[in-house]
DNA sequence: TGGTTAGTTGACGTTCACGTAAACCGGCGT
DNA sequence: ACGCCGGTTTACGTGAACGTCAACTAACCA
């Protein structure tokens, strides 16, 4: 029954030169459909052998970036922006200044998110403590 | 031109007994539509004076929770779950154990998110440093 | 009494991030 | 020769989280 348990995580074969779409979808637990979608949106651009996609290590690193960006709540559009920033390292001076500024903005929002997370964790911890305390009272 | 700059943040009047929908939408920079939507989804349940919603301090605190949950990437469904957990503090023992377990799960995913964010910040910092370095070289 | 302001309920539209078929192709295993 | 496997494109469907009208009401104000 290869229906629900598909796309399970598989140890990455980093010795490989390049990867197929199913290699990466297995390793990162995303569907091939998602990878093709990211390509349509301009987030990755693997080479082709004929019609088939072949992903390099660089593409793989990009994908890792994308998924981490998603996990921390960025939209695909925002992630593409950040990736594009990286590809601008050799741009002109003004462009590079803009890039630096955008990066700092990103860092600021990420830092704010960290504070939100800390606050949420704290509240949850307090709540758990409270629950365990009432439990201890009943046991007594 | 009250079109785009509407719903700007306004200092909370915490001396107030309760708040209108536009009070809260102004303070938290969300649209009234969003607040009504949260109510439809069972996230808040303000009282009514006739047909109009009147939000208590408790409702206001709830809303803060909701928005923080959103900022750290939770869906409204997940946030409703977490809120429901809070309202279960007086439940039975088994239920409370389940609640504690769910809280721990939440804390775990939040912690994982923090690591993701730290990694992203670090990479961005490295990249900014690299950009500033090439800039310094050109200036020299 | 008429007009403005703040609120209400539908109902439909929209964007994002894919899911889900349908139809096709090239290789290879027997 | 045949079928399957892994991959492809095109296209329409979907759930979440609202936006955007339209039509209505209740409160106040000159």
mmCIF file of C-alpha atoms (C1' of nucleotides) in Angstrom:
data_model
loop_
_atom_site.group_PDB
_atom_site.id
_atom_site.type_symbol
_atom_site.label_atom_id
_atom_site.label_comp_id
_atom_site.label_asym_id
_atom_site.label_seq_id
_atom_site.Cartn_x
_atom_site.Cartn_y
_atom_site.Cartn_z
ATOM 1 C CA UNK A 1 0.000 0.000 0.000
ATOM 2 C CA UNK A 2 2.239 2.806 -1.186
ATOM 3 C CA UNK A 3 -0.249 5.595 -0.538
ATOM 4 C CA UNK A 4 0.133 7.531 2.677
ATOM 5 C CA UNK A 5 3.575 6.526 3.900
ATOM 6 C CA UNK A 6 5.264 7.654 0.695
ATOM 7 C CA UNK A 7 7.837 10.473 0.680
ATOM 8 C CA UNK A 8 9.386 9.273 3.914
ATOM 9 C CA UNK A 9 12.759 10.759 4.860
ATOM 10 C CA UNK A 10 15.706 8.939 3.383
ATOM 11 C CA UNK A 11 19.344 9.402 4.286
ATOM 12 C CA UNK A 12 20.924 11.849 1.821
ATOM 13 C CA UNK A 13 23.526 10.313 -0.494
ATOM 14 C CA UNK A 14 25.907 13.237 -0.470
ATOM 15 C CA UNK A 15 28.452 11.236 -2.434
ATOM 16 C CA UNK A 16 26.205 11.568 -5.460
ATOM 17 C CA UNK A 17 26.993 14.049 -8.203
ATOM 18 C CA UNK A 18 23.377 15.042 -8.694
ATOM 19 C CA UNK A 19 19.916 13.973 -7.703
ATOM 20 C CA UNK A 20 16.615 13.085 -9.303
ATOM 21 C CA UNK A 21 13.356 14.716 -8.371
ATOM 22 C CA UNK A 22 12.322 11.671 -6.366
ATOM 23 C CA UNK A 23 15.663 11.606 -4.585
ATOM 24 C CA UNK A 24 15.092 15.052 -3.172
ATOM 25 C CA UNK A 25 11.380 14.613 -2.593
ATOM 26 C CA UNK A 26 12.189 11.501 -0.547
ATOM 27 C CA UNK A 27 15.005 13.111 1.406
ATOM 28 C CA UNK A 28 13.120 16.275 2.285
ATOM 29 C CA UNK A 29 9.666 14.731 2.517
ATOM 30 C CA UNK A 30 8.068 16.936 -0.095
ATOM 31 C CA UNK A 31 6.125 15.786 -3.133
ATOM 32 C CA UNK A 32 7.597 16.005 -6.634
ATOM 33 C CA UNK A 33 4.678 18.261 -7.387
ATOM 34 C CA UNK A 34 5.967 20.739 -4.830
ATOM 35 C CA UNK A 35 9.452 20.717 -6.372
ATOM 36 C CA UNK A 36 8.046 21.385 -9.833
ATOM 37 C CA UNK A 37 5.918 24.134 -8.373
ATOM 38 C CA UNK A 38 8.949 25.781 -6.768
ATOM 39 C CA UNK A 39 10.584 25.677 -10.176
ATOM 40 C CA UNK A 40 7.561 27.285 -11.825
ATOM 41 C CA UNK A 41 7.796 30.028 -9.213
ATOM 42 C CA UNK A 42 11.456 30.591 -10.001
ATOM 43 C CA UNK A 43 12.873 29.279 -6.738
ATOM 44 C CA UNK A 44 15.042 26.535 -8.232
ATOM 45 C CA UNK A 45 16.242 25.898 -11.747
ATOM 46 C CA UNK A 46 17.734 22.424 -12.075
ATOM 47 C CA UNK A 47 19.366 21.422 -15.345
ATOM 48 C CA UNK A 48 17.763 19.030 -17.758
ATOM 49 C CA UNK A 49 18.944 15.860 -19.358
ATOM 50 C CA UNK A 50 16.472 15.899 -22.192
ATOM 51 C CA UNK A 51 13.262 16.604 -20.349
ATOM 52 C CA UNK A 52 14.196 15.263 -16.926
ATOM 53 C CA UNK A 53 15.323 17.464 -14.075
ATOM 54 C CA UNK A 54 18.753 16.842 -12.578
ATOM 55 C CA UNK A 55 19.452 18.602 -9.304
ATOM 56 C CA UNK A 56 22.986 19.612 -8.273
ATOM 57 C CA UNK A 57 24.301 19.992 -4.729
ATOM 58 C CA UNK A 58 23.697 23.699 -5.112
ATOM 59 C CA UNK A 59 20.067 23.024 -5.984
ATOM 60 C CA UNK A 60 19.842 20.759 -2.981
ATOM 61 C CA UNK A 61 21.188 23.483 -0.690
ATOM 62 C CA UNK A 62 18.686 25.887 -2.202
ATOM 63 C CA UNK A 63 15.861 23.497 -1.435
ATOM 64 C CA UNK A 64 17.030 23.256 2.159
ATOM 65 C CA UNK A 65 16.869 27.052 2.322
ATOM 66 C CA UNK A 66 13.406 27.106 0.855
ATOM 67 C CA UNK A 67 12.025 24.586 3.304
ATOM 68 C CA UNK A 68 13.598 26.277 6.277
ATOM 69 C CA UNK A 69 12.140 29.559 5.092
ATOM 70 C CA UNK A 70 8.748 27.916 4.938
ATOM 71 C CA UNK A 71 9.091 26.473 8.409
ATOM 72 C CA UNK A 72 9.728 29.906 9.844
ATOM 73 C CA UNK A 73 6.677 31.300 8.113
ATOM 74 C CA UNK A 74 7.894 33.025 4.969
ATOM 75 C CA UNK A 75 5.875 32.909 1.772
ATOM 76 C CA UNK A 76 7.404 31.494 -1.379
ATOM 77 C CA UNK A 77 7.574 35.018 -2.766
ATOM 78 C CA UNK A 78 9.570 36.222 0.212
ATOM 79 C CA UNK A 79 11.852 33.222 0.001
ATOM 80 C CA UNK A 80 12.486 33.881 -3.672
ATOM 81 C CA UNK A 81 13.431 37.435 -2.763
ATOM 82 C CA UNK A 82 15.954 36.228 -0.223
ATOM 83 C CA UNK A 83 17.406 33.743 -2.690
ATOM 84 C CA UNK A 84 17.670 36.414 -5.328
ATOM 85 C CA UNK A 85 19.560 38.536 -2.838
ATOM 86 C CA UNK A 86 22.168 35.816 -2.607
ATOM 87 C CA UNK A 87 22.547 35.709 -6.367
ATOM 88 C CA UNK A 88 23.288 39.433 -6.332
ATOM 89 C CA UNK A 89 26.599 39.232 -4.501
ATOM 90 C CA UNK A 90 28.480 40.477 -7.543
ATOM 91 C CA UNK A 91 26.089 43.270 -8.419
ATOM 92 C CA UNK A 92 26.787 46.961 -8.522
ATOM 93 C CA UNK A 93 27.379 48.992 -5.425
ATOM 94 C CA UNK A 94 23.911 50.499 -5.013
ATOM 95 C CA UNK A 95 22.297 47.151 -5.575
ATOM 96 C CA UNK A 96 24.572 45.607 -2.975
ATOM 97 C CA UNK A 97 23.667 48.306 -0.472
ATOM 98 C CA UNK A 98 20.015 47.586 -1.065
ATOM 99 C CA UNK A 99 20.695 43.911 -0.631
ATOM 100 C CA UNK A 100 22.398 44.531 2.688
ATOM 101 C CA UNK A 101 19.470 46.651 3.849
ATOM 102 C CA UNK A 102 16.943 43.974 2.870
ATOM 103 C CA UNK A 103 18.986 41.389 4.723
ATOM 104 C CA UNK A 104 18.975 43.511 7.849
ATOM 105 C CA UNK A 105 15.199 43.836 7.589
ATOM 106 C CA UNK A 106 14.899 40.084 7.330
ATOM 107 C CA UNK A 107 17.122 39.640 10.344
ATOM 108 C CA UNK A 108 14.967 42.094 12.279
ATOM 109 C CA UNK A 109 11.702 40.272 11.525
ATOM 110 C CA UNK A 110 13.324 36.946 12.330
ATOM 111 C CA UNK A 111 14.524 38.318 15.641
ATOM 112 C CA UNK A 112 11.028 39.575 16.397
ATOM 113 C CA UNK A 113 9.691 36.124 15.591
ATOM 114 C CA UNK A 114 12.165 34.643 18.025
ATOM 115 C CA UNK A 115 10.773 36.871 20.754
ATOM 116 C CA UNK A 116 7.240 35.787 19.880
ATOM 117 C CA UNK A 117 8.308 32.165 20.095
ATOM 118 C CA UNK A 118 10.043 32.694 23.409
ATOM 119 C CA UNK A 119 6.931 34.332 24.796
ATOM 120 C CA UNK A 120 4.731 31.496 23.544
ATOM 121 C CA UNK A 121 7.062 28.871 25.008
ATOM 122 C CA UNK A 122 7.092 30.662 28.317
ATOM 123 C CA UNK A 123 3.328 30.838 28.498
ATOM 124 C CA UNK A 124 3.011 27.184 27.588
ATOM 125 C CA UNK A 125 5.563 26.252 30.239
ATOM 126 C CA UNK A 126 3.699 28.255 32.868
ATOM 127 C CA UNK A 127 0.474 26.568 31.859
ATOM 128 C CA UNK A 128 1.993 23.106 32.028
ATOM 129 C CA UNK A 129 3.409 23.907 35.454
ATOM 130 C CA UNK A 130 -0.036 25.002 36.584
ATOM 131 C CA UNK A 131 -1.604 21.813 35.289
ATOM 132 C CA UNK A 132 0.969 19.634 36.987
ATOM 133 C CA UNK A 133 0.462 21.512 40.222
ATOM 134 C CA UNK A 134 -3.300 20.905 40.321
ATOM 135 C CA UNK A 135 -2.519 17.284 39.565
ATOM 136 C CA UNK A 136 -0.185 17.100 42.555
ATOM 137 C CA UNK A 137 -2.888 18.651 44.750
ATOM 138 C CA UNK A 138 -5.391 15.992 43.787
ATOM 139 C CA UNK A 139 -2.846 13.259 44.412
ATOM 140 C CA UNK A 140 -2.159 14.576 47.876
ATOM 141 C CA UNK B 1 -8.038 59.274 1.752
ATOM 142 C CA UNK B 2 -8.886 56.684 4.366
ATOM 143 C CA UNK B 3 -7.964 53.689 2.237
ATOM 144 C CA UNK B 4 -4.538 52.174 2.785
ATOM 145 C CA UNK B 5 -3.368 53.809 5.979
ATOM 146 C CA UNK B 6 -6.431 52.632 7.912
ATOM 147 C CA UNK B 7 -6.153 50.207 10.809
ATOM 148 C CA UNK B 8 -2.988 51.854 12.099
ATOM 149 C CA UNK B 9 -1.843 50.893 15.589
ATOM 150 C CA UNK B 10 -3.421 52.895 18.346
ATOM 151 C CA UNK B 11 -2.427 52.975 21.976
ATOM 152 C CA UNK B 12 -4.570 50.486 23.910
ATOM 153 C CA UNK B 13 -6.942 52.066 26.408
ATOM 154 C CA UNK B 14 -6.575 49.446 29.087
ATOM 155 C CA UNK B 15 -8.665 51.494 31.465
ATOM 156 C CA UNK B 16 -11.680 50.602 29.380
ATOM 157 C CA UNK B 17 -14.132 47.955 30.536
ATOM 158 C CA UNK B 18 -14.619 46.502 27.088
ATOM 159 C CA UNK B 19 -13.807 47.279 23.490
ATOM 160 C CA UNK B 20 -15.565 47.616 20.180
ATOM 161 C CA UNK B 21 -14.553 45.727 17.082
ATOM 162 C CA UNK B 22 -12.899 48.831 15.650
ATOM 163 C CA UNK B 23 -11.032 49.434 18.913
ATOM 164 C CA UNK B 24 -9.313 46.099 18.666
ATOM 165 C CA UNK B 25 -8.871 46.163 14.920
ATOM 166 C CA UNK B 26 -7.142 49.521 15.286
ATOM 167 C CA UNK B 27 -4.976 48.475 18.204
ATOM 168 C CA UNK B 28 -3.815 45.201 16.649
ATOM 169 C CA UNK B 29 -3.824 46.360 13.036
ATOM 170 C CA UNK B 30 -6.226 43.728 11.796
ATOM 171 C CA UNK B 31 -9.423 44.328 9.864
ATOM 172 C CA UNK B 32 -12.841 43.927 11.465
ATOM 173 C CA UNK B 33 -13.450 41.290 8.842
ATOM 174 C CA UNK B 34 -10.598 39.245 10.307
ATOM 175 C CA UNK B 35 -12.049 39.505 13.824
ATOM 176 C CA UNK B 36 -15.446 38.328 12.606
ATOM 177 C CA UNK B 37 -13.748 35.512 10.771
ATOM 178 C CA UNK B 38 -11.924 34.412 13.921
ATOM 179 C CA UNK B 39 -15.283 34.369 15.640
ATOM 180 C CA UNK B 40 -16.829 32.242 12.894
ATOM 181 C CA UNK B 41 -13.950 29.821 13.343
ATOM 182 C CA UNK B 42 -14.573 29.604 17.077
ATOM 183 C CA UNK B 43 -11.424 31.404 18.218
ATOM 184 C CA UNK B 44 -13.152 34.219 20.080
ATOM 185 C CA UNK B 45 -16.702 34.645 21.321
ATOM 186 C CA UNK B 46 -17.345 38.218 22.419
ATOM 187 C CA UNK B 47 -20.647 39.086 24.024
ATOM 188 C CA UNK B 48 -23.341 40.997 22.240
ATOM 189 C CA UNK B 49 -25.214 44.102 23.115
ATOM 190 C CA UNK B 50 -28.066 43.569 20.743
ATOM 191 C CA UNK B 51 -26.256 42.650 17.587
ATOM 192 C CA UNK B 52 -22.967 44.419 18.251
ATOM 193 C CA UNK B 53 -19.903 42.667 19.522
ATOM 194 C CA UNK B 54 -18.387 43.822 22.805
ATOM 195 C CA UNK B 55 -14.941 42.487 23.615
ATOM 196 C CA UNK B 56 -13.731 42.003 27.183
ATOM 197 C CA UNK B 57 -10.146 42.128 28.422
ATOM 198 C CA UNK B 58 -10.158 38.370 28.235
ATOM 199 C CA UNK B 59 -11.178 38.509 24.602
ATOM 200 C CA UNK B 60 -8.425 41.037 24.024
ATOM 201 C CA UNK B 61 -5.843 38.728 25.590
ATOM 202 C CA UNK B 62 -7.150 35.920 23.425
ATOM 203 C CA UNK B 63 -6.702 38.022 20.336
ATOM 204 C CA UNK B 64 -3.113 38.755 21.334
ATOM 205 C CA UNK B 65 -2.571 35.006 21.599
ATOM 206 C CA UNK B 66 -4.097 34.397 18.214
ATOM 207 C CA UNK B 67 -1.966 36.985 16.471
ATOM 208 C CA UNK B 68 1.199 35.798 18.115
ATOM 209 C CA UNK B 69 0.340 32.269 17.084
ATOM 210 C CA UNK B 70 -0.073 33.483 13.541
ATOM 211 C CA UNK B 71 3.222 35.322 13.595
ATOM 212 C CA UNK B 72 5.046 32.163 14.558
ATOM 213 C CA UNK B 73 3.415 30.218 11.757
ATOM 214 C CA UNK B 74 0.498 28.324 13.287
ATOM 215 C CA UNK B 75 -2.749 27.861 11.407
ATOM 216 C CA UNK B 76 -5.984 29.115 12.894
ATOM 217 C CA UNK B 77 -6.995 25.516 13.520
ATOM 218 C CA UNK B 78 -3.849 24.862 15.523
ATOM 219 C CA UNK B 79 -4.309 28.085 17.434
ATOM 220 C CA UNK B 80 -7.872 27.130 18.282
ATOM 221 C CA UNK B 81 -6.561 23.828 19.610
ATOM 222 C CA UNK B 82 -4.075 25.606 21.843
ATOM 223 C CA UNK B 83 -6.746 27.966 23.116
ATOM 224 C CA UNK B 84 -9.091 25.085 23.809
ATOM 225 C CA UNK B 85 -6.308 23.487 25.845
ATOM 226 C CA UNK B 86 -6.290 26.515 28.084
ATOM 227 C CA UNK B 87 -10.011 26.269 28.615
ATOM 228 C CA UNK B 88 -9.544 22.699 29.775
ATOM 229 C CA UNK B 89 -7.630 23.500 32.945
ATOM 230 C CA UNK B 90 -10.430 22.094 35.051
ATOM 231 C CA UNK B 91 -10.958 18.951 33.009
ATOM 232 C CA UNK B 92 -10.639 15.384 34.123
ATOM 233 C CA UNK B 93 -7.325 13.798 34.864
ATOM 234 C CA UNK B 94 -6.842 11.887 31.606
ATOM 235 C CA UNK B 95 -7.848 14.937 29.632
ATOM 236 C CA UNK B 96 -5.381 17.022 31.570
ATOM 237 C CA UNK B 97 -2.602 14.531 30.887
ATOM 238 C CA UNK B 98 -3.413 14.736 27.210
ATOM 239 C CA UNK B 99 -3.395 18.504 27.430
ATOM 240 C CA UNK B 100 0.041 18.477 29.037
ATOM 241 C CA UNK B 101 1.336 16.176 26.316
ATOM 242 C CA UNK B 102 -0.040 18.397 23.580
ATOM 243 C CA UNK B 103 1.579 21.410 25.222
ATOM 244 C CA UNK B 104 4.929 19.648 25.277
ATOM 245 C CA UNK B 105 4.581 18.865 21.598
ATOM 246 C CA UNK B 106 3.863 22.495 20.884
ATOM 247 C CA UNK B 107 6.889 23.541 22.895
ATOM 248 C CA UNK B 108 9.016 21.083 20.944
ATOM 249 C CA UNK B 109 7.948 22.408 17.547
ATOM 250 C CA UNK B 110 8.401 25.974 18.747
ATOM 251 C CA UNK B 111 11.897 25.127 19.916
ATOM 252 C CA UNK B 112 12.664 23.564 16.553
ATOM 253 C CA UNK B 113 11.433 26.725 14.891
ATOM 254 C CA UNK B 114 13.760 28.754 17.045
ATOM 255 C CA UNK B 115 16.680 26.696 15.799
ATOM 256 C CA UNK B 116 15.563 27.250 12.207
ATOM 257 C CA UNK B 117 15.388 30.966 12.835
ATOM 258 C CA UNK B 118 18.794 31.038 14.472
ATOM 259 C CA UNK B 119 20.274 29.222 11.505
ATOM 260 C CA UNK B 120 18.633 31.613 9.071
ATOM 261 C CA UNK B 121 19.843 34.650 11.015
ATOM 262 C CA UNK B 122 23.350 33.266 11.100
ATOM 263 C CA UNK B 123 23.419 32.668 7.359
ATOM 264 C CA UNK B 124 22.076 36.140 6.686
ATOM 265 C CA UNK B 125 24.673 37.655 8.999
ATOM 266 C CA UNK B 126 27.461 35.765 7.260
ATOM 267 C CA UNK B 127 26.161 36.931 3.913
ATOM 268 C CA UNK B 128 25.971 40.547 5.019
ATOM 269 C CA UNK B 129 29.511 40.327 6.359
ATOM 270 C CA UNK B 130 30.661 38.965 3.027
ATOM 271 C CA UNK B 131 28.950 41.765 1.147
ATOM 272 C CA UNK B 132 30.453 44.424 3.380
ATOM 273 C CA UNK B 133 33.858 42.865 2.936
ATOM 274 C CA UNK B 134 33.799 43.054 -0.864
ATOM 275 C CA UNK B 135 32.635 46.625 -0.460
ATOM 276 C CA UNK B 136 35.615 47.428 1.731
ATOM 277 C CA UNK B 137 37.944 45.884 -0.846
ATOM 278 C CA UNK B 138 36.620 48.100 -3.598
ATOM 279 C CA UNK B 139 36.929 51.172 -1.392
ATOM 280 C CA UNK B 140 40.555 50.400 -0.646
ATOM 281 C "C1'" DT C 1 -36.538 64.343 8.870
ATOM 282 C "C1'" DG C 2 -32.600 63.441 6.596
ATOM 283 C "C1'" DG C 3 -27.730 62.406 6.807
ATOM 284 C "C1'" DT C 4 -23.565 60.554 8.696
ATOM 285 C "C1'" DT C 5 -21.177 57.014 11.420
ATOM 286 C "C1'" DA C 6 -20.341 52.381 13.277
ATOM 287 C "C1'" DG C 7 -21.860 48.227 13.198
ATOM 288 C "C1'" DT C 8 -24.246 43.854 11.222
ATOM 289 C "C1'" DT C 9 -25.041 39.561 8.018
ATOM 290 C "C1'" DG C 10 -24.702 37.061 3.736
ATOM 291 C "C1'" DA C 11 -22.497 35.889 -0.486
ATOM 292 C "C1'" DC C 12 -19.064 35.791 -3.709
ATOM 293 C "C1'" DG C 13 -14.055 36.730 -5.091
ATOM 294 C "C1'" DT C 14 -8.999 36.082 -4.348
ATOM 295 C "C1'" DT C 15 -4.318 34.536 -3.294
ATOM 296 C "C1'" DC C 16 -1.220 30.997 -1.872
ATOM 297 C "C1'" DA C 17 0.589 26.450 -2.050
ATOM 298 C "C1'" DC C 18 0.104 22.909 -3.615
ATOM 299 C "C1'" DG C 19 -3.198 18.139 -4.806
ATOM 300 C "C1'" DT C 20 -5.107 15.437 -8.293
ATOM 301 C "C1'" DA C 21 -6.127 13.468 -12.345
ATOM 302 C "C1'" DA C 22 -5.227 12.787 -17.579
ATOM 303 C "C1'" DA C 23 -2.361 11.920 -21.175
ATOM 304 C "C1'" DC C 24 2.118 11.379 -22.780
ATOM 305 C "C1'" DC C 25 7.171 9.751 -23.315
ATOM 306 C "C1'" DG C 26 11.850 7.072 -23.021
ATOM 307 C "C1'" DG C 27 14.345 3.306 -21.052
ATOM 308 C "C1'" DC C 28 14.817 -1.566 -19.542
ATOM 309 C "C1'" DG C 29 13.625 -6.137 -18.234
ATOM 310 C "C1'" DT C 30 11.666 -10.377 -19.855
ATOM 311 C "C1'" DA D 1 6.656 -6.970 -28.386
ATOM 312 C "C1'" DC D 2 4.844 -5.609 -24.036
ATOM 313 C "C1'" DG D 3 4.334 -3.599 -19.842
ATOM 314 C "C1'" DC D 4 5.921 -1.043 -16.084
ATOM 315 C "C1'" DC D 5 8.585 2.649 -13.927
ATOM 316 C "C1'" DG D 6 10.021 7.187 -13.458
ATOM 317 C "C1'" DG D 7 9.473 11.158 -15.220
ATOM 318 C "C1'" DT D 8 7.007 15.026 -17.963
ATOM 319 C "C1'" DT D 9 3.257 18.813 -19.135
ATOM 320 C "C1'" DT D 10 -1.411 20.833 -18.954
ATOM 321 C "C1'" DA D 11 -5.210 21.858 -16.464
ATOM 322 C "C1'" DC D 12 -8.585 22.019 -13.146
ATOM 323 C "C1'" DG D 13 -9.642 21.376 -7.949
ATOM 324 C "C1'" DT D 14 -8.968 22.613 -2.982
ATOM 325 C "C1'" DG D 15 -8.485 24.540 1.833
ATOM 326 C "C1'" DA D 16 -7.021 28.430 4.450
ATOM 327 C "C1'" DA D 17 -7.545 33.163 5.491
ATOM 328 C "C1'" DC D 18 -9.364 36.587 4.625
ATOM 329 C "C1'" DG D 19 -11.073 40.863 0.950
ATOM 330 C "C1'" DT D 20 -14.866 43.003 -1.149
ATOM 331 C "C1'" DC D 21 -19.032 44.277 -2.208
ATOM 332 C "C1'" DA D 22 -24.296 44.799 -1.161
ATOM 333 C "C1'" DA D 23 -28.023 45.595 1.659
ATOM 334 C "C1'" DC D 24 -29.579 46.534 6.185
ATOM 335 C "C1'" DT D 25 -29.965 48.552 11.115
ATOM 336 C "C1'" DA D 26 -29.440 51.352 15.265
ATOM 337 C "C1'" DA D 27 -27.560 55.634 17.246
ATOM 338 C "C1'" DC D 28 -26.778 60.135 17.097
ATOM 339 C "C1'" DC D 29 -26.915 65.057 15.266
ATOM 340 C "C1'" DA D 30 -28.357 69.344 13.167
#
